[in-house]
Amino acid sequence: MTIEEVAALVQGEIVCGDSFKGREVAFVFASDLMSDVLTIRDTDNLLLLTGLSNLQSIRTCEMSDIQMIVVVRDKAVTDEMLELAEENDMIIVKTKYSMYKTAGILYGAGIPPIY
Amino acid sequence: MDFTYHVEGGDFTNAGSTSSEVKRMLKKLGVSPDIVKRTVVALYEAEVNIVAHAYRGDINVDLEEDKIRIVLADEGPGIPNVEWAMQKGNSTASPKVREMGFGAGMGLPNIQNNSDELHIQTEVGKGTTIELVNYFNK
């Protein structure tokens, strides 16, 4: 499934990286704890689902080579976050849905968890 | 090649900027993506530790032909019990640090898991020096 299809499933809005909407999502990891995200070794085609919307969530993705992020609960994505995300060819989707609901929809649609 | 970067305690806006620069440098040099990732994950956790716990610190990056050696020396409270701090789940982080997505007691174990060599020297009331080394050809 592409990240664009993910965005449609969660009624999300692509706020950055529109040109990367064709990227395939192979796995999802949901976390607000960035140290936990940093433990993931294989991040190819991994989508991070998070309620933590700050510069450190983008930095963490930069270090972990994660280029697809869904921010839940309509949290604000700041200009600084967008700038850093753009520098790193990331695509960010924002949804009004909760973490639980978003994870449930994506799991139900057949995207497996990483663990 | 030898580079030094300064880090200010509490400056969460810039936390990770050194790690970002080192990542760009290693990629440019053609270091394998796995080793780049291990190195910058360890460095980022250690950089965030300075921002989260210390007053200030310096990060020295020494790039050699076969390895990268990074020394992070901070002025700060030091670690009273390194063995305790190395155990997953143990942390003295403030609520502010936890709001940033850290402070769950995973930083030092993460640094260890992503370094080929790790040395920690610390003195309570003075500061902590972390040295990590990763080899390019293992």
PDB file of C-alpha atoms in Angstrom:
ATOM      1  CA  MET A   1       0.000   0.000   0.000  1.00  0.00           C
ATOM      2  CA  THR A   2       1.292   3.493  -0.771  1.00  0.00           C
ATOM      3  CA  ILE A   3       1.494   6.313   1.746  1.00  0.00           C
ATOM      4  CA  GLU A   4      -1.090   8.161  -0.335  1.00  0.00           C
ATOM      5  CA  GLU A   5      -3.509   5.259   0.197  1.00  0.00           C
ATOM      6  CA  VAL A   6      -2.658   5.313   3.906  1.00  0.00           C
ATOM      7  CA  ALA A   7      -3.502   9.032   3.995  1.00  0.00           C
ATOM      8  CA  ALA A   8      -6.872   8.359   2.352  1.00  0.00           C
ATOM      9  CA  LEU A   9      -7.681   5.542   4.811  1.00  0.00           C
ATOM     10  CA  VAL A  10      -7.115   7.770   7.833  1.00  0.00           C
ATOM     11  CA  GLN A  11      -8.667  10.844   6.158  1.00  0.00           C
ATOM     12  CA  GLY A  12      -5.298  12.514   6.517  1.00  0.00           C
ATOM     13  CA  GLU A  13      -3.687  15.460   4.860  1.00  0.00           C
ATOM     14  CA  ILE A  14      -0.224  15.339   3.328  1.00  0.00           C
ATOM     15  CA  VAL A  15       1.533  18.348   4.862  1.00  0.00           C
ATOM     16  CA  CYS A  16       4.983  17.745   3.436  1.00  0.00           C
ATOM     17  CA  GLY A  17       6.657  15.647   0.743  1.00  0.00           C
ATOM     18  CA  ASP A  18       3.749  15.377  -1.670  1.00  0.00           C
ATOM     19  CA  SER A  19       6.110  14.143  -4.395  1.00  0.00           C
ATOM     20  CA  PHE A  20       6.840  11.022  -2.305  1.00  0.00           C
ATOM     21  CA  LYS A  21       3.191   9.911  -2.032  1.00  0.00           C
ATOM     22  CA  GLY A  22       3.860   6.853  -4.165  1.00  0.00           C
ATOM     23  CA  ARG A  23       6.181   5.320  -1.541  1.00  0.00           C
ATOM     24  CA  GLU A  24       5.260   1.831  -0.440  1.00  0.00           C
ATOM     25  CA  VAL A  25       4.506   1.232   3.240  1.00  0.00           C
ATOM     26  CA  ALA A  26       5.675  -2.239   4.291  1.00  0.00           C
ATOM     27  CA  PHE A  27       5.478  -1.957   8.105  1.00  0.00           C
ATOM     28  CA  VAL A  28       4.151   0.352  10.776  1.00  0.00           C
ATOM     29  CA  PHE A  29       5.606   1.205  14.170  1.00  0.00           C
ATOM     30  CA  ALA A  30       3.524   3.318  16.558  1.00  0.00           C
ATOM     31  CA  SER A  31       5.291   5.174  19.347  1.00  0.00           C
ATOM     32  CA  ASP A  32       5.673   8.473  21.150  1.00  0.00           C
ATOM     33  CA  LEU A  33       8.945   7.322  22.665  1.00  0.00           C
ATOM     34  CA  MET A  34      11.794   8.317  20.386  1.00  0.00           C
ATOM     35  CA  SER A  35      14.380   6.150  22.169  1.00  0.00           C
ATOM     36  CA  ASP A  36      12.199   3.178  21.262  1.00  0.00           C
ATOM     37  CA  VAL A  37      12.094   4.283  17.615  1.00  0.00           C
ATOM     38  CA  LEU A  38      15.896   4.532  17.666  1.00  0.00           C
ATOM     39  CA  THR A  39      16.189   0.821  18.545  1.00  0.00           C
ATOM     40  CA  ILE A  40      14.703  -0.297  15.209  1.00  0.00           C
ATOM     41  CA  ARG A  41      17.402  -1.701  12.964  1.00  0.00           C
ATOM     42  CA  ASP A  42      15.503  -2.348   9.742  1.00  0.00           C
ATOM     43  CA  THR A  43      13.565   0.775   8.805  1.00  0.00           C
ATOM     44  CA  ASP A  44      13.170   0.210   5.058  1.00  0.00           C
ATOM     45  CA  ASN A  45       9.637   1.252   4.004  1.00  0.00           C
ATOM     46  CA  LEU A  46       8.693   1.761   7.629  1.00  0.00           C
ATOM     47  CA  LEU A  47       5.936   4.179   8.570  1.00  0.00           C
ATOM     48  CA  LEU A  48       6.098   5.842  11.975  1.00  0.00           C
ATOM     49  CA  LEU A  49       2.791   6.578  13.614  1.00  0.00           C
ATOM     50  CA  THR A  50       3.226   9.105  16.411  1.00  0.00           C
ATOM     51  CA  GLY A  51       1.447  11.605  18.597  1.00  0.00           C
ATOM     52  CA  LEU A  52       4.725  13.359  19.321  1.00  0.00           C
ATOM     53  CA  SER A  53       4.869  16.328  17.025  1.00  0.00           C
ATOM     54  CA  ASN A  54       8.090  18.214  17.672  1.00  0.00           C
ATOM     55  CA  LEU A  55      11.512  18.729  16.159  1.00  0.00           C
ATOM     56  CA  GLN A  56      12.902  15.683  17.941  1.00  0.00           C
ATOM     57  CA  SER A  57      10.420  13.312  16.307  1.00  0.00           C
ATOM     58  CA  ILE A  58      11.714  14.496  12.905  1.00  0.00           C
ATOM     59  CA  ARG A  59      15.347  14.327  14.051  1.00  0.00           C
ATOM     60  CA  THR A  60      14.752  10.791  15.283  1.00  0.00           C
ATOM     61  CA  CYS A  61      13.384   9.798  11.882  1.00  0.00           C
ATOM     62  CA  GLU A  62      16.378  11.435  10.231  1.00  0.00           C
ATOM     63  CA  MET A  63      18.812   9.361  12.315  1.00  0.00           C
ATOM     64  CA  SER A  64      16.756   6.186  11.871  1.00  0.00           C
ATOM     65  CA  ASP A  65      16.324   6.568   8.100  1.00  0.00           C
ATOM     66  CA  ILE A  66      12.527   6.710   8.447  1.00  0.00           C
ATOM     67  CA  GLN A  67      10.954   8.793   5.682  1.00  0.00           C
ATOM     68  CA  MET A  68       7.221   8.344   6.267  1.00  0.00           C
ATOM     69  CA  ILE A  69       5.396   9.757   9.294  1.00  0.00           C
ATOM     70  CA  VAL A  70       1.733   9.945  10.276  1.00  0.00           C
ATOM     71  CA  VAL A  71       1.049  12.485  13.029  1.00  0.00           C
ATOM     72  CA  VAL A  72      -2.166  11.675  14.896  1.00  0.00           C
ATOM     73  CA  ARG A  73      -4.744  13.782  16.780  1.00  0.00           C
ATOM     74  CA  ASP A  74      -4.267  16.749  14.468  1.00  0.00           C
ATOM     75  CA  LYS A  75      -1.146  17.896  16.285  1.00  0.00           C
ATOM     76  CA  ALA A  76       0.490  21.018  14.860  1.00  0.00           C
ATOM     77  CA  VAL A  77       3.437  20.475  12.545  1.00  0.00           C
ATOM     78  CA  THR A  78       5.685  23.534  12.838  1.00  0.00           C
ATOM     79  CA  ASP A  79       7.609  25.262  10.054  1.00  0.00           C
ATOM     80  CA  GLU A  80      10.897  24.075  11.614  1.00  0.00           C
ATOM     81  CA  MET A  81       9.650  20.495  11.478  1.00  0.00           C
ATOM     82  CA  LEU A  82       8.583  20.878   7.865  1.00  0.00           C
ATOM     83  CA  GLU A  83      11.933  22.369   6.902  1.00  0.00           C
ATOM     84  CA  LEU A  84      13.871  19.520   8.490  1.00  0.00           C
ATOM     85  CA  ALA A  85      11.525  16.941   6.986  1.00  0.00           C
ATOM     86  CA  GLU A  86      11.920  18.463   3.517  1.00  0.00           C
ATOM     87  CA  GLU A  87      15.709  18.433   3.837  1.00  0.00           C
ATOM     88  CA  ASN A  88      15.475  14.712   4.459  1.00  0.00           C
ATOM     89  CA  ASP A  89      12.942  13.832   1.731  1.00  0.00           C
ATOM     90  CA  MET A  90      10.276  12.859   4.246  1.00  0.00           C
ATOM     91  CA  ILE A  91       6.537  12.716   3.721  1.00  0.00           C
ATOM     92  CA  ILE A  92       4.313  13.706   6.643  1.00  0.00           C
ATOM     93  CA  VAL A  93       0.608  12.938   6.878  1.00  0.00           C
ATOM     94  CA  LYS A  94      -1.539  14.566   9.544  1.00  0.00           C
ATOM     95  CA  THR A  95      -4.763  12.938  10.714  1.00  0.00           C
ATOM     96  CA  LYS A  96      -7.468  13.927  13.182  1.00  0.00           C
ATOM     97  CA  TYR A  97      -7.825  10.299  14.251  1.00  0.00           C
ATOM     98  CA  SER A  98      -6.325   9.003  17.503  1.00  0.00           C
ATOM     99  CA  MET A  99      -3.298   6.737  17.645  1.00  0.00           C
ATOM    100  CA  TYR A 100      -5.523   3.769  18.520  1.00  0.00           C
ATOM    101  CA  LYS A 101      -7.984   4.374  15.707  1.00  0.00           C
ATOM    102  CA  THR A 102      -5.274   5.052  13.129  1.00  0.00           C
ATOM    103  CA  ALA A 103      -3.310   1.951  14.136  1.00  0.00           C
ATOM    104  CA  GLY A 104      -6.497  -0.118  14.037  1.00  0.00           C
ATOM    105  CA  ILE A 105      -7.393   1.062  10.541  1.00  0.00           C
ATOM    106  CA  LEU A 106      -3.910   0.405   9.149  1.00  0.00           C
ATOM    107  CA  TYR A 107      -3.646  -2.988  10.848  1.00  0.00           C
ATOM    108  CA  GLY A 108      -7.103  -3.865   9.551  1.00  0.00           C
ATOM    109  CA  ALA A 109      -6.027  -2.862   6.044  1.00  0.00           C
ATOM    110  CA  GLY A 110      -3.295  -5.471   6.197  1.00  0.00           C
ATOM    111  CA  ILE A 111      -0.133  -3.464   6.968  1.00  0.00           C
ATOM    112  CA  PRO A 112       1.872  -5.594   9.384  1.00  0.00           C
ATOM    113  CA  PRO A 113       3.606  -4.327  12.530  1.00  0.00           C
ATOM    114  CA  ILE A 114       7.390  -4.353  12.564  1.00  0.00           C
ATOM    115  CA  TYR A 115       7.433  -6.514  15.725  1.00  0.00           C
TER     116      TYR A 115
ATOM    117  CA  MET B   1      39.957  14.683   9.984  1.00  0.00           C
ATOM    118  CA  ASP B   2      39.022  16.207  13.282  1.00  0.00           C
ATOM    119  CA  PHE B   3      35.988  18.346  14.102  1.00  0.00           C
ATOM    120  CA  THR B   4      34.611  19.839  17.313  1.00  0.00           C
ATOM    121  CA  TYR B   5      31.041  20.967  17.918  1.00  0.00           C
ATOM    122  CA  HIS B   6      29.554  22.779  20.905  1.00  0.00           C
ATOM    123  CA  VAL B   7      26.278  21.752  22.553  1.00  0.00           C
ATOM    124  CA  GLU B   8      24.288  23.830  25.056  1.00  0.00           C
ATOM    125  CA  GLY B   9      22.337  22.141  27.839  1.00  0.00           C
ATOM    126  CA  GLY B  10      18.570  22.610  27.507  1.00  0.00           C
ATOM    127  CA  ASP B  11      18.750  23.640  23.846  1.00  0.00           C
ATOM    128  CA  PHE B  12      16.235  21.174  22.453  1.00  0.00           C
ATOM    129  CA  THR B  13      15.799  23.152  19.240  1.00  0.00           C
ATOM    130  CA  ASN B  14      19.327  22.310  18.147  1.00  0.00           C
ATOM    131  CA  ALA B  15      19.594  18.889  19.767  1.00  0.00           C
ATOM    132  CA  GLY B  16      20.674  16.547  17.016  1.00  0.00           C
ATOM    133  CA  SER B  17      22.241  19.140  14.719  1.00  0.00           C
ATOM    134  CA  THR B  18      25.731  17.694  15.293  1.00  0.00           C
ATOM    135  CA  SER B  19      24.458  14.174  14.628  1.00  0.00           C
ATOM    136  CA  SER B  20      22.847  15.463  11.457  1.00  0.00           C
ATOM    137  CA  GLU B  21      26.104  17.003  10.279  1.00  0.00           C
ATOM    138  CA  VAL B  22      28.084  13.846  11.051  1.00  0.00           C
ATOM    139  CA  LYS B  23      25.522  11.781   9.155  1.00  0.00           C
ATOM    140  CA  ARG B  24      25.915  13.964   6.076  1.00  0.00           C
ATOM    141  CA  MET B  25      29.693  13.711   6.347  1.00  0.00           C
ATOM    142  CA  LEU B  26      29.731   9.901   6.658  1.00  0.00           C
ATOM    143  CA  LYS B  27      27.315   9.493   3.747  1.00  0.00           C
ATOM    144  CA  LYS B  28      29.462  11.752   1.611  1.00  0.00           C
ATOM    145  CA  LEU B  29      32.498   9.629   2.445  1.00  0.00           C
ATOM    146  CA  GLY B  30      30.652   6.529   1.259  1.00  0.00           C
ATOM    147  CA  VAL B  31      30.567   4.738   4.631  1.00  0.00           C
ATOM    148  CA  SER B  32      28.130   1.804   4.540  1.00  0.00           C
ATOM    149  CA  PRO B  33      24.539   2.810   5.456  1.00  0.00           C
ATOM    150  CA  ASP B  34      24.385   0.291   8.349  1.00  0.00           C
ATOM    151  CA  ILE B  35      27.455   1.781   9.989  1.00  0.00           C
ATOM    152  CA  VAL B  36      26.265   5.339   9.347  1.00  0.00           C
ATOM    153  CA  LYS B  37      22.996   4.503  11.064  1.00  0.00           C
ATOM    154  CA  ARG B  38      24.573   2.794  14.088  1.00  0.00           C
ATOM    155  CA  THR B  39      26.983   5.701  14.515  1.00  0.00           C
ATOM    156  CA  VAL B  40      24.444   8.495  14.266  1.00  0.00           C
ATOM    157  CA  VAL B  41      21.899   6.710  16.476  1.00  0.00           C
ATOM    158  CA  ALA B  42      24.557   6.333  19.203  1.00  0.00           C
ATOM    159  CA  LEU B  43      25.739   9.909  18.686  1.00  0.00           C
ATOM    160  CA  TYR B  44      22.212  11.335  18.677  1.00  0.00           C
ATOM    161  CA  GLU B  45      21.313   9.606  21.948  1.00  0.00           C
ATOM    162  CA  ALA B  46      24.552  10.904  23.494  1.00  0.00           C
ATOM    163  CA  GLU B  47      23.971  14.412  22.112  1.00  0.00           C
ATOM    164  CA  VAL B  48      20.432  14.431  23.523  1.00  0.00           C
ATOM    165  CA  ASN B  49      21.893  13.310  26.866  1.00  0.00           C
ATOM    166  CA  ILE B  50      24.069  16.447  26.991  1.00  0.00           C
ATOM    167  CA  VAL B  51      21.076  18.659  26.155  1.00  0.00           C
ATOM    168  CA  ALA B  52      18.888  16.811  28.674  1.00  0.00           C
ATOM    169  CA  HIS B  53      21.264  16.468  31.610  1.00  0.00           C
ATOM    170  CA  ALA B  54      24.315  18.739  31.312  1.00  0.00           C
ATOM    171  CA  TYR B  55      24.992  22.482  31.291  1.00  0.00           C
ATOM    172  CA  ARG B  56      27.105  22.342  28.146  1.00  0.00           C
ATOM    173  CA  GLY B  57      29.426  20.063  26.280  1.00  0.00           C
ATOM    174  CA  ASP B  58      31.758  19.563  23.360  1.00  0.00           C
ATOM    175  CA  ILE B  59      31.616  16.811  20.781  1.00  0.00           C
ATOM    176  CA  ASN B  60      34.859  15.890  19.100  1.00  0.00           C
ATOM    177  CA  VAL B  61      34.651  13.763  15.973  1.00  0.00           C
ATOM    178  CA  ASP B  62      37.820  12.122  14.747  1.00  0.00           C
ATOM    179  CA  LEU B  63      37.529  10.441  11.374  1.00  0.00           C
ATOM    180  CA  GLU B  64      40.236   7.961  10.536  1.00  0.00           C
ATOM    181  CA  GLU B  65      40.615   5.666   7.568  1.00  0.00           C
ATOM    182  CA  ASP B  66      39.109   2.638   9.296  1.00  0.00           C
ATOM    183  CA  LYS B  67      37.033   4.106  12.111  1.00  0.00           C
ATOM    184  CA  ILE B  68      35.215   7.034  13.649  1.00  0.00           C
ATOM    185  CA  ARG B  69      35.990   8.051  17.212  1.00  0.00           C
ATOM    186  CA  ILE B  70      33.577  10.424  18.930  1.00  0.00           C
ATOM    187  CA  VAL B  71      34.241  11.987  22.317  1.00  0.00           C
ATOM    188  CA  LEU B  72      31.397  13.811  24.059  1.00  0.00           C
ATOM    189  CA  ALA B  73      32.643  15.732  27.084  1.00  0.00           C
ATOM    190  CA  ASP B  74      30.120  17.611  29.177  1.00  0.00           C
ATOM    191  CA  GLU B  75      30.062  19.871  32.199  1.00  0.00           C
ATOM    192  CA  GLY B  76      27.174  18.672  34.286  1.00  0.00           C
ATOM    193  CA  PRO B  77      25.992  16.690  37.269  1.00  0.00           C
ATOM    194  CA  GLY B  78      27.791  13.475  36.303  1.00  0.00           C
ATOM    195  CA  ILE B  79      26.317  10.008  36.723  1.00  0.00           C
ATOM    196  CA  PRO B  80      26.326   8.783  40.334  1.00  0.00           C
ATOM    197  CA  ASN B  81      25.902   5.123  39.386  1.00  0.00           C
ATOM    198  CA  VAL B  82      26.893   4.169  35.829  1.00  0.00           C
ATOM    199  CA  GLU B  83      25.908   0.516  36.272  1.00  0.00           C
ATOM    200  CA  TRP B  84      22.401   1.583  37.308  1.00  0.00           C
ATOM    201  CA  ALA B  85      22.165   4.088  34.433  1.00  0.00           C
ATOM    202  CA  MET B  86      23.206   1.433  31.907  1.00  0.00           C
ATOM    203  CA  GLN B  87      20.200  -0.706  32.807  1.00  0.00           C
ATOM    204  CA  LYS B  88      17.227  -0.307  30.525  1.00  0.00           C
ATOM    205  CA  GLY B  89      14.431   1.656  32.187  1.00  0.00           C
ATOM    206  CA  ASN B  90      16.527   3.621  34.683  1.00  0.00           C
ATOM    207  CA  SER B  91      16.488   7.361  34.211  1.00  0.00           C
ATOM    208  CA  THR B  92      16.712  10.647  36.108  1.00  0.00           C
ATOM    209  CA  ALA B  93      15.295  12.688  33.215  1.00  0.00           C
ATOM    210  CA  SER B  94      13.042  15.674  33.862  1.00  0.00           C
ATOM    211  CA  PRO B  95       9.411  15.852  32.665  1.00  0.00           C
ATOM    212  CA  LYS B  96      10.586  18.286  29.946  1.00  0.00           C
ATOM    213  CA  VAL B  97      12.947  15.638  28.561  1.00  0.00           C
ATOM    214  CA  ARG B  98      10.156  13.054  28.632  1.00  0.00           C
ATOM    215  CA  GLU B  99       7.922  15.429  26.679  1.00  0.00           C
ATOM    216  CA  MET B 100      10.570  15.384  23.973  1.00  0.00           C
ATOM    217  CA  GLY B 101      10.231  11.620  23.585  1.00  0.00           C
ATOM    218  CA  PHE B 102      13.268  10.644  25.653  1.00  0.00           C
ATOM    219  CA  GLY B 103      14.027   9.904  29.294  1.00  0.00           C
ATOM    220  CA  ALA B 104      12.761   6.332  29.424  1.00  0.00           C
ATOM    221  CA  GLY B 105      16.121   4.940  30.440  1.00  0.00           C
ATOM    222  CA  MET B 106      16.988   3.629  26.997  1.00  0.00           C
ATOM    223  CA  GLY B 107      19.654   6.118  25.938  1.00  0.00           C
ATOM    224  CA  LEU B 108      22.811   4.555  27.369  1.00  0.00           C
ATOM    225  CA  PRO B 109      21.794   0.977  26.425  1.00  0.00           C
ATOM    226  CA  ASN B 110      21.031   2.277  22.904  1.00  0.00           C
ATOM    227  CA  ILE B 111      24.449   3.925  22.721  1.00  0.00           C
ATOM    228  CA  GLN B 112      26.087   0.694  23.821  1.00  0.00           C
ATOM    229  CA  ASN B 113      24.158  -1.394  21.278  1.00  0.00           C
ATOM    230  CA  ASN B 114      25.211   0.888  18.456  1.00  0.00           C
ATOM    231  CA  SER B 115      28.898   1.265  19.328  1.00  0.00           C
ATOM    232  CA  ASP B 116      31.783  -1.135  18.750  1.00  0.00           C
ATOM    233  CA  GLU B 117      33.593   0.406  21.716  1.00  0.00           C
ATOM    234  CA  LEU B 118      32.141   2.528  24.488  1.00  0.00           C
ATOM    235  CA  HIS B 119      33.963   4.129  27.416  1.00  0.00           C
ATOM    236  CA  ILE B 120      32.281   6.265  30.052  1.00  0.00           C
ATOM    237  CA  GLN B 121      34.124   8.420  32.557  1.00  0.00           C
ATOM    238  CA  THR B 122      32.099  10.437  35.013  1.00  0.00           C
ATOM    239  CA  GLU B 123      32.556  12.525  38.122  1.00  0.00           C
ATOM    240  CA  VAL B 124      29.613  13.624  40.216  1.00  0.00           C
ATOM    241  CA  GLY B 125      29.305  17.411  40.217  1.00  0.00           C
ATOM    242  CA  LYS B 126      31.764  17.835  37.329  1.00  0.00           C
ATOM    243  CA  GLY B 127      30.601  16.029  34.248  1.00  0.00           C
ATOM    244  CA  THR B 128      30.697  13.015  31.981  1.00  0.00           C
ATOM    245  CA  THR B 129      32.879  12.016  29.071  1.00  0.00           C
ATOM    246  CA  ILE B 130      31.679   9.374  26.653  1.00  0.00           C
ATOM    247  CA  GLU B 131      33.949   7.945  24.008  1.00  0.00           C
ATOM    248  CA  LEU B 132      32.487   5.775  21.287  1.00  0.00           C
ATOM    249  CA  VAL B 133      34.259   4.102  18.407  1.00  0.00           C
ATOM    250  CA  ASN B 134      32.785   2.447  15.332  1.00  0.00           C
ATOM    251  CA  TYR B 135      34.830   0.586  12.741  1.00  0.00           C
ATOM    252  CA  PHE B 136      34.027   0.920   9.044  1.00  0.00           C
ATOM    253  CA  ASN B 137      35.125  -2.561   8.020  1.00  0.00           C
ATOM    254  CA  LYS B 138      34.015  -5.229  10.428  1.00  0.00           C
TER     255      LYS B 138
END
